[in-house]
PDB file of C-alpha atoms and ligand atoms in Angstrom:
ATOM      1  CA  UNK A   1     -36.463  -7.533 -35.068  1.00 77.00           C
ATOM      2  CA  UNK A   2     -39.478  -5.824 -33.660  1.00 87.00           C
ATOM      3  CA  UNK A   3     -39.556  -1.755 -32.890  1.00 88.00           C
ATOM      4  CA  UNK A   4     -40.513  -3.252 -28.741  1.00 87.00           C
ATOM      5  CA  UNK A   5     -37.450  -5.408 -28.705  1.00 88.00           C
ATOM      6  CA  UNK A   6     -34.809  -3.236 -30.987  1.00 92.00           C
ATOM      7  CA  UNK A   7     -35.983  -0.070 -27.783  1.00 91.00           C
ATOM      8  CA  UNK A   8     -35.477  -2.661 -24.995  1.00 91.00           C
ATOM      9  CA  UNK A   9     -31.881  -3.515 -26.182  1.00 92.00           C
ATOM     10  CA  UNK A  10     -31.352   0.082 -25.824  1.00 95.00           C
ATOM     11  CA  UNK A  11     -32.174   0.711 -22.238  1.00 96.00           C
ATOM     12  CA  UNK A  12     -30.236   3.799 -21.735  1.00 96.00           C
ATOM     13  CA  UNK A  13     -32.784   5.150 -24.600  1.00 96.00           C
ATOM     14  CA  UNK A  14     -35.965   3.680 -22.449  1.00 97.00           C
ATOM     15  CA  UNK A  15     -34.523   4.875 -19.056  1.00 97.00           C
ATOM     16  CA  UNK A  16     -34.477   8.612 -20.872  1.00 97.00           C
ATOM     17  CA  UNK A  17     -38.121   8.155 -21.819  1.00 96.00           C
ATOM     18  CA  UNK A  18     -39.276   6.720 -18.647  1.00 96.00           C
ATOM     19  CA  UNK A  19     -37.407   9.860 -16.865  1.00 97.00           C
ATOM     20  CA  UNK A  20     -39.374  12.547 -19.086  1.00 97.00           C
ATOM     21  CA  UNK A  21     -42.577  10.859 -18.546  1.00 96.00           C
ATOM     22  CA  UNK A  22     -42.446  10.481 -14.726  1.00 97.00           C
ATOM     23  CA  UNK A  23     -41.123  14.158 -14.569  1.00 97.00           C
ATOM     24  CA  UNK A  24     -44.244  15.172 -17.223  1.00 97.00           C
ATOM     25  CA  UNK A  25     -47.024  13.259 -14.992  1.00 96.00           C
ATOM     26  CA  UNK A  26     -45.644  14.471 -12.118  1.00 97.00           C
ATOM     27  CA  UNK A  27     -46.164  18.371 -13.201  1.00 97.00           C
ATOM     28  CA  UNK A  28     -49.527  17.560 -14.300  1.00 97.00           C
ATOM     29  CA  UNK A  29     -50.187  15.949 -11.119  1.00 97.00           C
ATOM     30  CA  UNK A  30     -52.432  19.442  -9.810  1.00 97.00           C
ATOM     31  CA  UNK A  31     -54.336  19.320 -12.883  1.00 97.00           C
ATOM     32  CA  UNK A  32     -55.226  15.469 -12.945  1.00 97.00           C
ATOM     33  CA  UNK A  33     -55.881  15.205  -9.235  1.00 97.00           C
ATOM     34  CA  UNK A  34     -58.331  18.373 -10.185  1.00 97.00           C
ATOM     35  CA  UNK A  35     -60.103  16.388 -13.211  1.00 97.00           C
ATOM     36  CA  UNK A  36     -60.131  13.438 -11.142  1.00 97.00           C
ATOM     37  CA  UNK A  37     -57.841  10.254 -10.838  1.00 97.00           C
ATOM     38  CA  UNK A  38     -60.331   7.725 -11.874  1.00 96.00           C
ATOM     39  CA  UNK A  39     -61.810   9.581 -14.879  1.00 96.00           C
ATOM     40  CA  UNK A  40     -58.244  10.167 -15.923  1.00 97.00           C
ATOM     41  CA  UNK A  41     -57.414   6.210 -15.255  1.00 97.00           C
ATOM     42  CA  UNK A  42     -60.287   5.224 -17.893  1.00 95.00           C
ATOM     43  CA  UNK A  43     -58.884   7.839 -20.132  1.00 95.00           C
ATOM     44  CA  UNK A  44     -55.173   6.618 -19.781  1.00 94.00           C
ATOM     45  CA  UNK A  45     -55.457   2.885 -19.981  1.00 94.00           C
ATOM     46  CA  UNK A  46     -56.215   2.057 -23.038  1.00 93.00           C
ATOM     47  CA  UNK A  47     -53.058   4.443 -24.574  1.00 95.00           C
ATOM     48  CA  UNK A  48     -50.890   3.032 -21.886  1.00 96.00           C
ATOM     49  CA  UNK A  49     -52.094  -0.702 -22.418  1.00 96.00           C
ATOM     50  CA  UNK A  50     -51.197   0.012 -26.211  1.00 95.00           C
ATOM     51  CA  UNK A  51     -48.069   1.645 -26.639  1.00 95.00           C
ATOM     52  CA  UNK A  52     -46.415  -0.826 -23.294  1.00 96.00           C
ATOM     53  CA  UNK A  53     -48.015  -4.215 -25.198  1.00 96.00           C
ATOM     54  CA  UNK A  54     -45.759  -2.943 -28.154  1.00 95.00           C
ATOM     55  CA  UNK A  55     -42.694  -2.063 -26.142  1.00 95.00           C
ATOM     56  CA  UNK A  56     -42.809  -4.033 -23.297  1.00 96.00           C
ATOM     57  CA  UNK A  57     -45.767  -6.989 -23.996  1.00 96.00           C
ATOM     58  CA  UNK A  58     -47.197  -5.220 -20.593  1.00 97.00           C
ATOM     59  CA  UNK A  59     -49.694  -7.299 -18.906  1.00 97.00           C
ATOM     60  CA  UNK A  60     -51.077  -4.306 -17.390  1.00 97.00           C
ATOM     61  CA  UNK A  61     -50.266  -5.237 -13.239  1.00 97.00           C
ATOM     62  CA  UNK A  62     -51.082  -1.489 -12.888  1.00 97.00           C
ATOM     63  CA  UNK A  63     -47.945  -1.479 -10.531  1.00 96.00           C
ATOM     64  CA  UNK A  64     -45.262  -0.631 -13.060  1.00 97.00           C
ATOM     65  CA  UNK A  65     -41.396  -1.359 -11.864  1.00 97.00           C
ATOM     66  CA  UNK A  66     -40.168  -1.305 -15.321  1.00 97.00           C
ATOM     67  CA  UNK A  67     -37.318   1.164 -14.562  1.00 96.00           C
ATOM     68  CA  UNK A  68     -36.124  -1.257 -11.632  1.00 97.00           C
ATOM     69  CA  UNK A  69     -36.066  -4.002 -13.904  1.00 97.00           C
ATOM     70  CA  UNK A  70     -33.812  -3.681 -16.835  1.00 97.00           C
ATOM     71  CA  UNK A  71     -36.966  -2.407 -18.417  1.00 97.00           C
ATOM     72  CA  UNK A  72     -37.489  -6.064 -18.666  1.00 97.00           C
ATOM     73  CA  UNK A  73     -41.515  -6.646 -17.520  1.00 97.00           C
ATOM     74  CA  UNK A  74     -41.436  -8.959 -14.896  1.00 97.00           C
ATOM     75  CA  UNK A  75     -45.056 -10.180 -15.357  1.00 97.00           C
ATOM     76  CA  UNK A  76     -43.488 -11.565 -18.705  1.00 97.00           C
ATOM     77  CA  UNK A  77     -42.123 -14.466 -16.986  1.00 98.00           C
ATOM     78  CA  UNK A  78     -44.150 -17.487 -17.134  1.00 97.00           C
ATOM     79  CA  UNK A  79     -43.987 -17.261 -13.368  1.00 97.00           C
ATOM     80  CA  UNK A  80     -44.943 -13.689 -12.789  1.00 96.00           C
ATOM     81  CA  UNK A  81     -41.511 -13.172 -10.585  1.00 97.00           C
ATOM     82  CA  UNK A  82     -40.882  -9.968  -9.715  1.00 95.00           C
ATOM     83  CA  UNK A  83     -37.412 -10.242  -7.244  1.00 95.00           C
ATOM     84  CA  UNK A  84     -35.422 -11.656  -9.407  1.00 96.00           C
ATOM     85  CA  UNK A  85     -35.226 -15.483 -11.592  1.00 96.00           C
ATOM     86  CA  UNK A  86     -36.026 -18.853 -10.361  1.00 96.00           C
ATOM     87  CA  UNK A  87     -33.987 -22.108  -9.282  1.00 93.00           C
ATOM     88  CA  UNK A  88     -34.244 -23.161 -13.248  1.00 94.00           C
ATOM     89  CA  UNK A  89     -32.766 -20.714 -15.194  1.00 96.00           C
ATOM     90  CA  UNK A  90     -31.166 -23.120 -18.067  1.00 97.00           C
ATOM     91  CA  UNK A  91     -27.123 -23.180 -18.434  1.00 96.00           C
ATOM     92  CA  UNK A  92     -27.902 -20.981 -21.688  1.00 97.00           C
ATOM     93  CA  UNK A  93     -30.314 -18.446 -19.823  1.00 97.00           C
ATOM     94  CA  UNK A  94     -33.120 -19.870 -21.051  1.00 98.00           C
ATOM     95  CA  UNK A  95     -36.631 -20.589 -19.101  1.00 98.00           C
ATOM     96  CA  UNK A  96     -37.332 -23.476 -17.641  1.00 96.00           C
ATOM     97  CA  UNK A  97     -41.005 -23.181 -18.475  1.00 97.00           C
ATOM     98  CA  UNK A  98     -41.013 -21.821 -22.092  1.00 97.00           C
ATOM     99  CA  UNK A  99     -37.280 -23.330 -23.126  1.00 97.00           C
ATOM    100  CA  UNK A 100     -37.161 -21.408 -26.182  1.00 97.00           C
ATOM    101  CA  UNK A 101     -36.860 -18.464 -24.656  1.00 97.00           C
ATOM    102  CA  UNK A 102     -34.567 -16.129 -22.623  1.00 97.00           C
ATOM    103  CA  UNK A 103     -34.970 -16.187 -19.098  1.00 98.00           C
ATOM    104  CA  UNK A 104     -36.513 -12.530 -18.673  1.00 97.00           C
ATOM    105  CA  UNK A 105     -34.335 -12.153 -15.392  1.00 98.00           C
ATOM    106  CA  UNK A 106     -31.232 -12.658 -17.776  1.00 97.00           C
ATOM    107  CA  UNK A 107     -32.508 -10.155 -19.421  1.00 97.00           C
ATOM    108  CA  UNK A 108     -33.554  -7.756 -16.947  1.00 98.00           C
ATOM    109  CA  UNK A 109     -30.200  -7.860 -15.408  1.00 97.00           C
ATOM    110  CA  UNK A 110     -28.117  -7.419 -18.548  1.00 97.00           C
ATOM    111  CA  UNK A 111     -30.251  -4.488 -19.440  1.00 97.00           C
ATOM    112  CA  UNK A 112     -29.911  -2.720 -16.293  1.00 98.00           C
ATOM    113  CA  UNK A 113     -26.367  -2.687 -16.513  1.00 97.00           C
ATOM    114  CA  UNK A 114     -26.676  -0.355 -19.709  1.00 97.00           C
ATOM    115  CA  UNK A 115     -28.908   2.194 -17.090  1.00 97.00           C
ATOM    116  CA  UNK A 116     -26.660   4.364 -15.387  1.00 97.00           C
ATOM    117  CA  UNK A 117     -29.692   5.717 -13.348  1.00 97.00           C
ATOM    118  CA  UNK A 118     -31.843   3.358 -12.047  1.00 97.00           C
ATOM    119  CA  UNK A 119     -29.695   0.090 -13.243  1.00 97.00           C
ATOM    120  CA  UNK A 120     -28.462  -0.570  -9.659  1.00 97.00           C
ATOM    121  CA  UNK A 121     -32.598  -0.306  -8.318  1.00 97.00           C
ATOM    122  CA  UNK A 122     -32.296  -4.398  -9.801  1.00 97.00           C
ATOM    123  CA  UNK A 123     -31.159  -5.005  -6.571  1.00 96.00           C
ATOM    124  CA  UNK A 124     -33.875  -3.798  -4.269  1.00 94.00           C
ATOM    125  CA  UNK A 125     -36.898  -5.876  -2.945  1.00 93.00           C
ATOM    126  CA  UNK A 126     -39.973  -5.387  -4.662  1.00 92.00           C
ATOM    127  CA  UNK A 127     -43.699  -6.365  -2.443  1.00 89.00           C
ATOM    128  CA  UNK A 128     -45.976  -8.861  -3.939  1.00 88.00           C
ATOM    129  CA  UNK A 129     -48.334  -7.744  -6.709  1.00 91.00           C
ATOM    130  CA  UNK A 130     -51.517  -6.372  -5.953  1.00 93.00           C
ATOM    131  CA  UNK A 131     -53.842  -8.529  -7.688  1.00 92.00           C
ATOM    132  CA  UNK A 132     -56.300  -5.670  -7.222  1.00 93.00           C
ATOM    133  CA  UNK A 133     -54.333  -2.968  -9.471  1.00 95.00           C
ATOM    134  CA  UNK A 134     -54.624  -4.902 -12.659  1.00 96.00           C
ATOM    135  CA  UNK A 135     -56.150  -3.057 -15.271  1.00 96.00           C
ATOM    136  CA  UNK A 136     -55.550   0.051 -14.164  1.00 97.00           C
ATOM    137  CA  UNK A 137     -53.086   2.712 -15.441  1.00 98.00           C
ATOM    138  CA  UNK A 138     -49.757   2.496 -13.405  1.00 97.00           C
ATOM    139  CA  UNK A 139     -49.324   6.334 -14.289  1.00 97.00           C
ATOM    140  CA  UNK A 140     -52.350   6.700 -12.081  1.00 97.00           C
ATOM    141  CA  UNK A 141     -51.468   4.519  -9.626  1.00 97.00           C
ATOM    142  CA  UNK A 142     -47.764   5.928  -9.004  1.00 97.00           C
ATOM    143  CA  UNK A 143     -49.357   9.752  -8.816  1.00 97.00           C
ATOM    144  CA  UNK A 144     -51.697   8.544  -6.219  1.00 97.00           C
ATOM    145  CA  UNK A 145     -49.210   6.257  -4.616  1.00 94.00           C
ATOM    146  CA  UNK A 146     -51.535   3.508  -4.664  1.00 93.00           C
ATOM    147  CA  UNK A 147     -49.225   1.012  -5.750  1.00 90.00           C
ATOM    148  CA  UNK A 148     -46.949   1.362  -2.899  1.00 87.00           C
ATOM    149  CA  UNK A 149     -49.503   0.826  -0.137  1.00 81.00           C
ATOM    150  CA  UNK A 150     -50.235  -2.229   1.116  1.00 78.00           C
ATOM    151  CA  UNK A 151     -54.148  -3.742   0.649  1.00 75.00           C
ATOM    152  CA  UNK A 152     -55.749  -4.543   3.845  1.00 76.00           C
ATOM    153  CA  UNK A 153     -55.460  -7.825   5.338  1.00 74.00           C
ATOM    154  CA  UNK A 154     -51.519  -8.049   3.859  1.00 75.00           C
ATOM    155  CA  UNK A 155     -49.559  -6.565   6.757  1.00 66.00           C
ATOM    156  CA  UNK A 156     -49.977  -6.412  10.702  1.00 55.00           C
ATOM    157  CA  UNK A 157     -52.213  -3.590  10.729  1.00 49.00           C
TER     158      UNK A 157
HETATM  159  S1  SF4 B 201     -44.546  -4.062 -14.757  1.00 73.35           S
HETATM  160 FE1  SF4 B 201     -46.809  -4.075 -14.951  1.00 73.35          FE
HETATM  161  S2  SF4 B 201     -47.376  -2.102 -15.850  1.00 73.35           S
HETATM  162 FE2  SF4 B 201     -45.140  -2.348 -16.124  1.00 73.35          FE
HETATM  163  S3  SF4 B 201     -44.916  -3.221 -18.186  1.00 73.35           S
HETATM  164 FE3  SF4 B 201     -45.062  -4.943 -16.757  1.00 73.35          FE
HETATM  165  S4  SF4 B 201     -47.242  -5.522 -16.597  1.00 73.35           S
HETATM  166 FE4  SF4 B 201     -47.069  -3.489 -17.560  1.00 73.35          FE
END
């Protein structure tokens, strides 16, 4: 078993992680905006990119939700689904795209019931992905709150 999925089947381990680090970018917050948010970005991304592709296989959406997902990626599924599994989940869990594997929704959800923090956050209703974001770190992108807004164009204003 690989080091990325022997961490994901400990979640509770992963939810500990992702608590320090959000705490840790979040007190270094004054002295990134000060450096600069996009200078740090091209710093960042290519650490982030690495150690995520080994735990996670992160695609890099720049939008990260891990933590309300099981620590399960969602842009892992075949279908990029981020609210939850499809009509075709197979009777044994499996995809109905790539059959040999595990549906990562099945996954997601059994993981997140091993979080006791933000295990229950499965349940809530994430936007669709900003196409735009990808590439860029998600670190970044949660300190400047980027990935929460909406891009032009998407909503009534
Ligand atoms: S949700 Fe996005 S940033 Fe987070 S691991 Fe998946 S692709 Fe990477």
């Amino acid at each position: 078993m690989s080091i990325g999925k022997w961490l994901q089947n400990h979640p509770r381990l992963l939810e500990r992680a992702y608590q320090f680090s959000h705490w840790f970018f979040k007190r270094l917050n004054p002295l990134i905006s000060r450096f600069g948010y996009q200078r740090t970005d091209r710093l960042m991304r290519t650490g982030e990119e690495w150690s995520k592709k080994i735990i996670f296989d992160c695609r890099m959406c720049g939008q990260c939700i891990l933590h309300s997902t099981g620590m399960t990626c969602p842009m892992t599924c075949p279908k990029n689904l981020r609210n939850g599994p499809c009509g075709g989940v197979r009777a044994n869990g499996c995809c109905e795209v790539i059959p040999e594997m595990k549906c990562i929704w099945v996954e997601a959800y059994e993981r997140s019931l091993d979080m006791p923090v933000f295990g229950p956050d499965i349940i809530h209703i994430q936007p669709p992905v900003n196409r735009q974001l990808e590439g860029s770190s998600a670190w970044i992108n949660m300190l400047t709150e980027v990935d929460k807004s909406v891009p032009r164009g998407w909503g009534n204003g």
